[in-house]
Amino acid sequence: MGDKAERTREKIRQAAYSLFAEKGFKEVTMTAICEQTGLSRGGLYRYYTGTGEIFSEILSQEYRISHRIAQGERATDILEDMLNEIQKEILERERSLSLAIYEYASLGNEELFIRLNDNAKSRWKSLIAYGMREGEFNKVDPDQASELILYYYQGLRMWSRVIPLNTREAENYVNSIRQMLCKNKD
Amino acid sequence: MGDKAERTREKIRQAAYSLFAEKGFKEVTMTAICEQTGLSRGGLYRYYTGTGEIFSEILSQEYRISHRIAQGERATDILEDMLNEIQKEILERERSLSLAIYEYASLGNEELFIRLNDNAKSRWKSLIAYGMREGEFNKVDPDQASELILYYYQGLRMWSRVIPLNTREAENYVNSIRQMLCKNKD
């Protein structure tokens, strides 16, 4: 795909992200995405067949770490970068996709979420196993630790739309993960 | 309130719970609750002024532990009872109120959830502080530890409606909490 096409797709995803975060999945229409992006209907459909495809692509974008592990970067550095990303996200209340995820799943897209969940878990497990192998991380059960990291995050993301969370909750999150994984952090 | 009145209120809450879990908050009407309970409209309104009051009362019911702490029971025993309750709940996918909570909060009931969240946190903090004082629990930050317990749970509850969770996820949850709090569990 050409650069220009990829830029347009990225513009569409960004506009759609805001709409999904604001309205959930069901209420967002292709028409609304046209309005938000300034694209014509024909223009939009050239890139995406529907809101489901856009939403699924947004969710599939992930922080990549395998090349960093392959290059032998320190596990602690990779972890810190991931935690920094997450800490920022937790406080962006208006960017939580929890309701849209809930709605999209209820429309029968369980397989997508099983795959996304498996991918996210594999990513964390590979980092944890790597950090343990290198002697940087505590000996933990990688499966159990990655579930804690992922579901605790999802709980915060959902609750950020129910009550106002502050920097303290985000800090407590990253500190819990650090203390679980990193040596001498207790 | 008489015993019979309390039994009727309990019957109403149980019927409404199932409806909220199934449909979220917005779609549940007093009419539907009448049908589910067999009460007349006048009968139902004698006990509750609306679905918001019923929902708020359901959410306010909580596992009480202060009397157990006051009686000097072992912190570990209280913890195990709470974890058993939670472990059962996590797997009851059809009883998750996450969507209803989300919807009710979006209607402007933030204060209720701030209060519920504060209460739940205080309950956990008091147990953790008690367990530390008695030398049964590890030295942790009670604030940080109770947030992990609560938000990790909420994430699991929400995701139990997105993907099928199995006993393993519930076990990993209780094991993480146990290892965090209890001595010699690592």
Coordinates of C-alpha atoms in Angstrom, one line a residue:
Chain A
M1 CA 0.0 0.0 0.0
G2 CA 1.3 3.5 -0.9
D3 CA 2.3 6.0 1.7
K4 CA -0.7 8.3 0.9
A5 CA -3.1 5.4 1.3
E6 CA -1.6 4.5 4.7
R7 CA -1.8 8.1 5.8
T8 CA -5.5 8.2 4.8
R9 CA -6.2 5.0 6.7
E10 CA -4.4 6.3 9.7
K11 CA -6.5 9.5 9.5
I12 CA -9.7 7.4 9.4
R13 CA -8.6 5.3 12.3
Q14 CA -7.8 8.4 14.4
A15 CA -11.2 10.0 13.7
A16 CA -13.0 6.8 14.3
Y17 CA -11.1 6.2 17.6
S18 CA -12.5 9.4 19.0
L19 CA -16.0 8.5 18.0
F20 CA -15.8 5.0 19.4
A21 CA -14.4 6.3 22.7
E22 CA -17.2 8.9 22.9
K23 CA -20.2 6.9 21.7
G24 CA -19.3 3.2 22.1
F25 CA -19.4 1.0 19.0
K26 CA -23.1 0.7 18.0
E27 CA -23.8 4.4 17.6
V28 CA -20.9 5.1 15.3
T29 CA -21.8 5.1 11.6
M30 CA -19.8 5.3 8.5
T31 CA -21.6 8.6 7.8
A32 CA -20.3 10.0 11.0
I33 CA -16.7 9.0 10.1
C34 CA -17.1 10.7 6.7
E35 CA -18.1 13.9 8.4
Q36 CA -15.3 13.7 10.9
T37 CA -12.6 13.0 8.2
G38 CA -14.1 15.1 5.4
L39 CA -14.0 12.0 3.1
S40 CA -16.8 11.2 0.7
R41 CA -18.7 7.9 1.3
G42 CA -17.0 6.4 -1.8
G43 CA -13.7 7.6 -0.5
L44 CA -14.2 6.0 2.9
Y45 CA -15.4 2.7 1.5
R46 CA -12.4 2.5 -0.7
Y47 CA -10.4 1.9 2.5
Y48 CA -12.8 0.2 4.9
T49 CA -15.9 -2.0 4.4
G50 CA -17.5 -0.9 7.6
T51 CA -17.1 0.3 11.2
G52 CA -16.3 -3.2 12.4
E53 CA -13.2 -3.4 10.2
I54 CA -12.0 0.0 11.4
F55 CA -12.6 -0.9 15.0
S56 CA -10.9 -4.2 14.7
E57 CA -7.8 -2.6 13.1
I58 CA -7.6 0.0 15.9
L59 CA -7.7 -2.7 18.5
S60 CA -5.1 -4.8 16.7
Q61 CA -2.5 -2.0 16.8
E62 CA -0.1 -2.8 19.6
Y63 CA 3.1 -1.8 21.2
R64 CA 5.7 -4.0 19.5
I65 CA 8.5 -5.4 21.6
S66 CA 9.8 -8.6 19.9
H67 CA 12.5 -6.7 17.9
R68 CA 13.7 -5.1 21.1
I69 CA 14.0 -8.5 22.8
A70 CA 15.8 -9.8 19.7
Q71 CA 18.3 -7.0 19.8
G72 CA 19.1 -7.8 23.4
E73 CA 17.8 -4.6 25.0
R74 CA 17.4 -4.7 28.8
A75 CA 14.1 -6.1 29.9
T76 CA 13.8 -3.4 32.5
D77 CA 14.1 -0.7 29.8
I78 CA 11.4 -2.3 27.7
L79 CA 9.2 -2.7 30.7
E80 CA 9.6 1.0 31.7
D81 CA 8.6 2.1 28.2
M82 CA 5.5 0.0 28.3
L83 CA 4.6 1.1 31.8
N84 CA 5.0 4.8 30.7
E85 CA 2.7 4.3 27.8
I86 CA 0.1 2.6 30.0
Q87 CA 0.4 5.2 32.7
K88 CA -0.4 7.9 30.2
E89 CA -3.3 5.9 28.8
I90 CA -5.0 5.3 32.1
L91 CA -5.5 9.0 32.7
E92 CA -6.9 9.7 29.2
R93 CA -10.5 9.0 30.4
E94 CA -12.0 10.3 27.1
R95 CA -9.9 7.8 25.1
S96 CA -11.2 4.7 26.9
L97 CA -12.7 2.1 24.4
S98 CA -14.2 -0.1 27.1
L99 CA -17.8 0.5 26.2
A100 CA -17.1 0.1 22.5
I101 CA -15.3 -3.2 23.2
Y102 CA -18.2 -4.4 25.3
E103 CA -20.7 -3.5 22.6
Y104 CA -18.7 -4.9 19.8
A105 CA -18.2 -8.2 21.7
S106 CA -21.9 -8.4 22.4
L107 CA -22.5 -8.4 18.6
G108 CA -20.7 -11.7 18.3
N109 CA -17.1 -10.9 17.8
E110 CA -15.8 -13.1 20.5
E111 CA -13.0 -14.6 18.3
L112 CA -11.4 -11.2 17.7
F113 CA -11.2 -10.6 21.4
I114 CA -9.9 -14.0 22.1
R115 CA -7.1 -13.4 19.6
L116 CA -6.3 -9.9 20.9
N117 CA -6.2 -11.2 24.4
D118 CA -4.0 -14.1 23.4
N119 CA -1.6 -11.6 21.6
A120 CA -1.4 -9.2 24.5
K121 CA -0.8 -12.0 26.9
S122 CA 1.9 -13.6 24.7
R123 CA 3.6 -10.2 24.4
W124 CA 3.8 -9.8 28.2
K125 CA 4.7 -13.4 28.8
S126 CA 7.6 -13.1 26.3
L127 CA 8.9 -10.0 28.1
I128 CA 8.6 -11.6 31.5
A129 CA 10.3 -14.8 30.4
Y130 CA 13.1 -12.8 28.8
G131 CA 13.6 -10.7 32.0
M132 CA 13.7 -13.8 34.1
R133 CA 16.1 -15.5 31.8
E134 CA 18.4 -12.5 31.9
G135 CA 18.2 -12.4 35.7
E136 CA 16.6 -9.0 35.7
F137 CA 13.1 -10.0 36.8
N138 CA 11.9 -11.9 39.9
K139 CA 10.8 -15.5 39.4
V140 CA 7.1 -15.3 38.8
D141 CA 4.5 -17.3 36.9
P142 CA 4.5 -15.5 33.5
D143 CA 0.9 -16.6 32.8
Q144 CA -0.4 -15.3 36.2
A145 CA 1.7 -12.1 36.1
S146 CA 0.5 -11.2 32.6
E147 CA -3.1 -11.7 33.5
L148 CA -2.7 -9.4 36.5
I149 CA -1.1 -6.7 34.2
L150 CA -3.8 -7.0 31.6
Y151 CA -7.0 -7.3 33.6
Y152 CA -5.9 -4.7 36.2
Y153 CA -5.4 -2.4 33.3
Q154 CA -8.8 -3.2 31.8
G155 CA -10.5 -2.6 35.2
L156 CA -8.8 0.8 35.5
R157 CA -9.8 1.7 31.9
M158 CA -13.4 0.8 32.5
W159 CA -13.6 2.6 35.9
S160 CA -12.0 5.7 34.5
R161 CA -15.3 6.2 32.8
V162 CA -17.3 5.5 35.9
I163 CA -15.4 7.6 38.4
P164 CA -12.6 10.2 38.0
L165 CA -9.3 8.5 38.5
N166 CA -6.2 10.6 39.3
T167 CA -2.5 10.2 38.9
R168 CA -2.3 8.2 42.1
E169 CA -4.3 5.3 40.7
A170 CA -2.0 5.2 37.6
E171 CA 1.1 5.4 39.8
N172 CA -0.2 2.6 42.0
Y173 CA -0.7 0.5 38.9
V174 CA 2.8 0.9 37.6
N175 CA 4.3 0.5 41.0
S176 CA 2.5 -2.8 41.6
I177 CA 3.8 -4.2 38.3
R178 CA 7.3 -2.9 39.0
Q179 CA 7.4 -4.5 42.5
M180 CA 6.0 -7.7 41.1
L181 CA 8.6 -8.0 38.4
C182 CA 11.7 -6.0 39.3
K183 CA 14.3 -7.0 41.9
N184 CA 14.9 -4.7 44.9
K185 CA 11.8 -2.6 44.2
D186 CA 9.9 -3.6 47.4
Chain B
M1 CA -39.2 -2.7 58.3
G2 CA -41.1 -6.0 58.8
D3 CA -39.7 -9.3 57.8
K4 CA -42.2 -9.8 55.0
A5 CA -41.4 -6.3 53.6
E6 CA -37.7 -7.2 53.7
R7 CA -38.3 -10.5 52.0
T8 CA -40.3 -8.7 49.2
R9 CA -37.5 -6.2 48.7
E10 CA -35.0 -9.0 48.5
K11 CA -37.2 -10.8 45.9
I12 CA -37.3 -7.5 43.9
R13 CA -33.6 -7.0 44.1
Q14 CA -32.9 -10.6 43.0
A15 CA -35.2 -10.3 40.0
A16 CA -33.8 -6.9 39.0
Y17 CA -30.2 -8.2 39.4
S18 CA -30.8 -10.8 36.7
L19 CA -32.4 -8.2 34.4
F20 CA -29.6 -5.6 34.9
A21 CA -26.9 -8.3 34.3
E22 CA -28.7 -9.4 31.1
K23 CA -29.7 -6.0 29.6
G24 CA -27.6 -3.3 31.3
F25 CA -29.2 -0.5 33.2
K26 CA -31.0 1.6 30.6
E27 CA -33.2 -1.1 29.0
V28 CA -34.6 -2.4 32.3
T29 CA -38.0 -0.9 33.2
M30 CA -40.2 -1.1 36.3
T31 CA -42.7 -2.9 34.1
A32 CA -40.2 -5.7 33.4
I33 CA -39.5 -6.0 37.1
C34 CA -43.2 -6.3 37.8
E35 CA -43.4 -9.1 35.2
Q36 CA -40.4 -10.9 36.7
T37 CA -41.6 -10.7 40.3
G38 CA -45.3 -11.0 39.7
L39 CA -45.9 -7.8 41.7
S40 CA -48.4 -5.2 40.5
R41 CA -47.1 -1.8 39.6
G42 CA -48.6 -0.3 42.8
G43 CA -47.0 -3.2 44.7
L44 CA -43.6 -2.6 43.3
Y45 CA -43.7 1.2 43.8
R46 CA -44.6 0.7 47.4
Y47 CA -41.0 -0.6 47.8
Y48 CA -39.0 1.3 45.3
T49 CA -39.4 4.6 43.5
G50 CA -37.5 3.5 40.4
T51 CA -34.9 1.2 38.8
G52 CA -32.1 3.6 39.9
E53 CA -33.0 3.0 43.6
I54 CA -33.1 -0.7 43.1
F55 CA -29.8 -0.8 41.3
S56 CA -28.1 1.5 43.8
E57 CA -29.3 -0.8 46.6
I58 CA -28.0 -3.9 44.8
L59 CA -24.6 -2.3 44.4
S60 CA -24.5 -1.2 48.0
Q61 CA -24.8 -4.7 49.4
E62 CA -21.4 -5.8 50.4
Y63 CA -19.5 -8.5 52.2
R64 CA -19.2 -7.3 55.8
I65 CA -16.0 -7.9 57.6
S66 CA -15.7 -5.3 60.4
H67 CA -17.4 -7.5 63.0
R68 CA -15.0 -10.3 62.2
I69 CA -12.0 -8.1 62.7
A70 CA -13.6 -6.7 65.9
Q71 CA -14.0 -10.3 67.1
G72 CA -10.3 -11.0 66.5
E73 CA -10.7 -13.7 63.8
R74 CA -7.6 -14.5 61.8
A75 CA -7.0 -12.1 58.9
T76 CA -6.0 -15.0 56.7
D77 CA -9.4 -16.7 57.4
I78 CA -11.3 -13.6 56.5
L79 CA -9.2 -13.2 53.4
E80 CA -9.8 -16.7 52.3
D81 CA -13.6 -16.3 52.7
M82 CA -13.5 -13.1 50.6
L83 CA -11.4 -14.7 47.9
N84 CA -13.7 -17.7 47.7
E85 CA -16.7 -15.4 47.2
I86 CA -14.8 -13.5 44.5
Q87 CA -13.5 -16.6 42.7
K88 CA -17.1 -17.9 42.4
E89 CA -18.3 -14.5 41.1
I90 CA -15.7 -14.2 38.4
L91 CA -16.9 -17.3 36.7
E92 CA -20.6 -16.3 36.8
R93 CA -20.4 -14.5 33.5
E94 CA -24.1 -14.0 33.2
R95 CA -24.1 -12.2 36.6
S96 CA -21.7 -9.5 35.6
L97 CA -23.1 -6.0 36.2
S98 CA -20.3 -4.2 34.3
L99 CA -22.4 -2.9 31.5
A100 CA -25.2 -1.8 33.8
I101 CA -22.6 0.0 36.0
Y102 CA -21.2 1.7 32.9
E103 CA -24.6 2.9 31.8
Y104 CA -25.8 4.0 35.2
A105 CA -22.6 6.0 35.7
S106 CA -23.0 7.6 32.3
L107 CA -26.4 8.9 33.4
G108 CA -24.7 11.1 36.0
N109 CA -24.4 8.9 39.1
E110 CA -20.8 9.5 39.6
E111 CA -21.2 10.2 43.3
L112 CA -22.7 6.8 44.0
F113 CA -19.7 5.1 42.4
I114 CA -17.2 7.3 44.2
R115 CA -18.9 6.3 47.5
L116 CA -19.1 2.6 46.6
N117 CA -15.5 2.6 45.5
D118 CA -14.4 4.3 48.7
N119 CA -16.3 1.8 50.8
A120 CA -14.8 -1.2 49.0
K121 CA -11.4 0.3 49.3
S122 CA -11.8 1.0 53.0
R123 CA -12.9 -2.5 53.6
W124 CA -9.9 -4.0 51.9
K125 CA -7.5 -1.5 53.5
S126 CA -8.9 -2.3 57.0
L127 CA -8.4 -6.0 56.4
I128 CA -4.8 -5.5 55.0
A129 CA -3.9 -3.1 57.9
Y130 CA -5.3 -5.7 60.4
G131 CA -3.4 -8.6 58.8
M132 CA -0.2 -6.6 58.9
R133 CA -0.7 -5.5 62.5
E134 CA -1.2 -9.1 63.5
G135 CA 1.9 -10.2 61.6
E136 CA -0.1 -12.4 59.3
F137 CA 0.3 -10.4 56.1
N138 CA 3.4 -9.1 54.3
K139 CA 4.2 -5.4 54.6
V140 CA 2.5 -3.8 51.6
D141 CA 1.0 -0.4 50.9
P142 CA -2.6 -0.9 51.8
D143 CA -3.8 1.7 49.4
Q144 CA -1.9 0.2 46.5
A145 CA -2.8 -3.3 47.4
S146 CA -6.5 -2.7 47.6
E147 CA -6.6 -0.9 44.3
L148 CA -4.9 -3.9 42.7
I149 CA -7.5 -6.2 44.3
L150 CA -10.5 -4.1 43.2
Y151 CA -9.5 -3.0 39.7
Y152 CA -8.1 -6.4 38.7
Y153 CA -11.4 -7.8 39.7
Q154 CA -13.4 -5.2 37.7
G155 CA -11.3 -6.0 34.7
L156 CA -12.0 -9.7 35.0
R157 CA -15.7 -9.0 35.5
M158 CA -15.9 -6.8 32.4
W159 CA -13.8 -9.2 30.2
S160 CA -15.9 -12.2 31.3
R161 CA -18.6 -10.7 29.1
V162 CA -16.2 -10.1 26.2
I163 CA -14.4 -13.5 26.1
P164 CA -15.0 -16.7 27.9
L165 CA -12.9 -16.9 31.1
N166 CA -12.2 -20.2 32.7
T167 CA -11.4 -21.4 36.2
R168 CA -7.7 -20.7 35.5
E169 CA -8.2 -17.0 35.3
A170 CA -10.1 -17.0 38.5
E171 CA -7.4 -19.1 40.2
N172 CA -4.7 -16.8 38.9
Y173 CA -6.5 -13.9 40.5
V174 CA -6.8 -15.4 43.9
N175 CA -3.3 -16.7 43.8
S176 CA -1.9 -13.3 42.9
I177 CA -3.7 -11.7 45.9
R178 CA -2.6 -14.5 48.2
Q179 CA 1.0 -14.2 47.2
M180 CA 0.9 -10.4 47.5
L181 CA -0.5 -10.6 51.1
C182 CA 0.3 -13.9 52.7
K183 CA 3.6 -14.8 54.0
N184 CA 5.4 -17.9 52.6
K185 CA 3.1 -18.2 49.7
D186 CA 5.6 -17.4 47.0

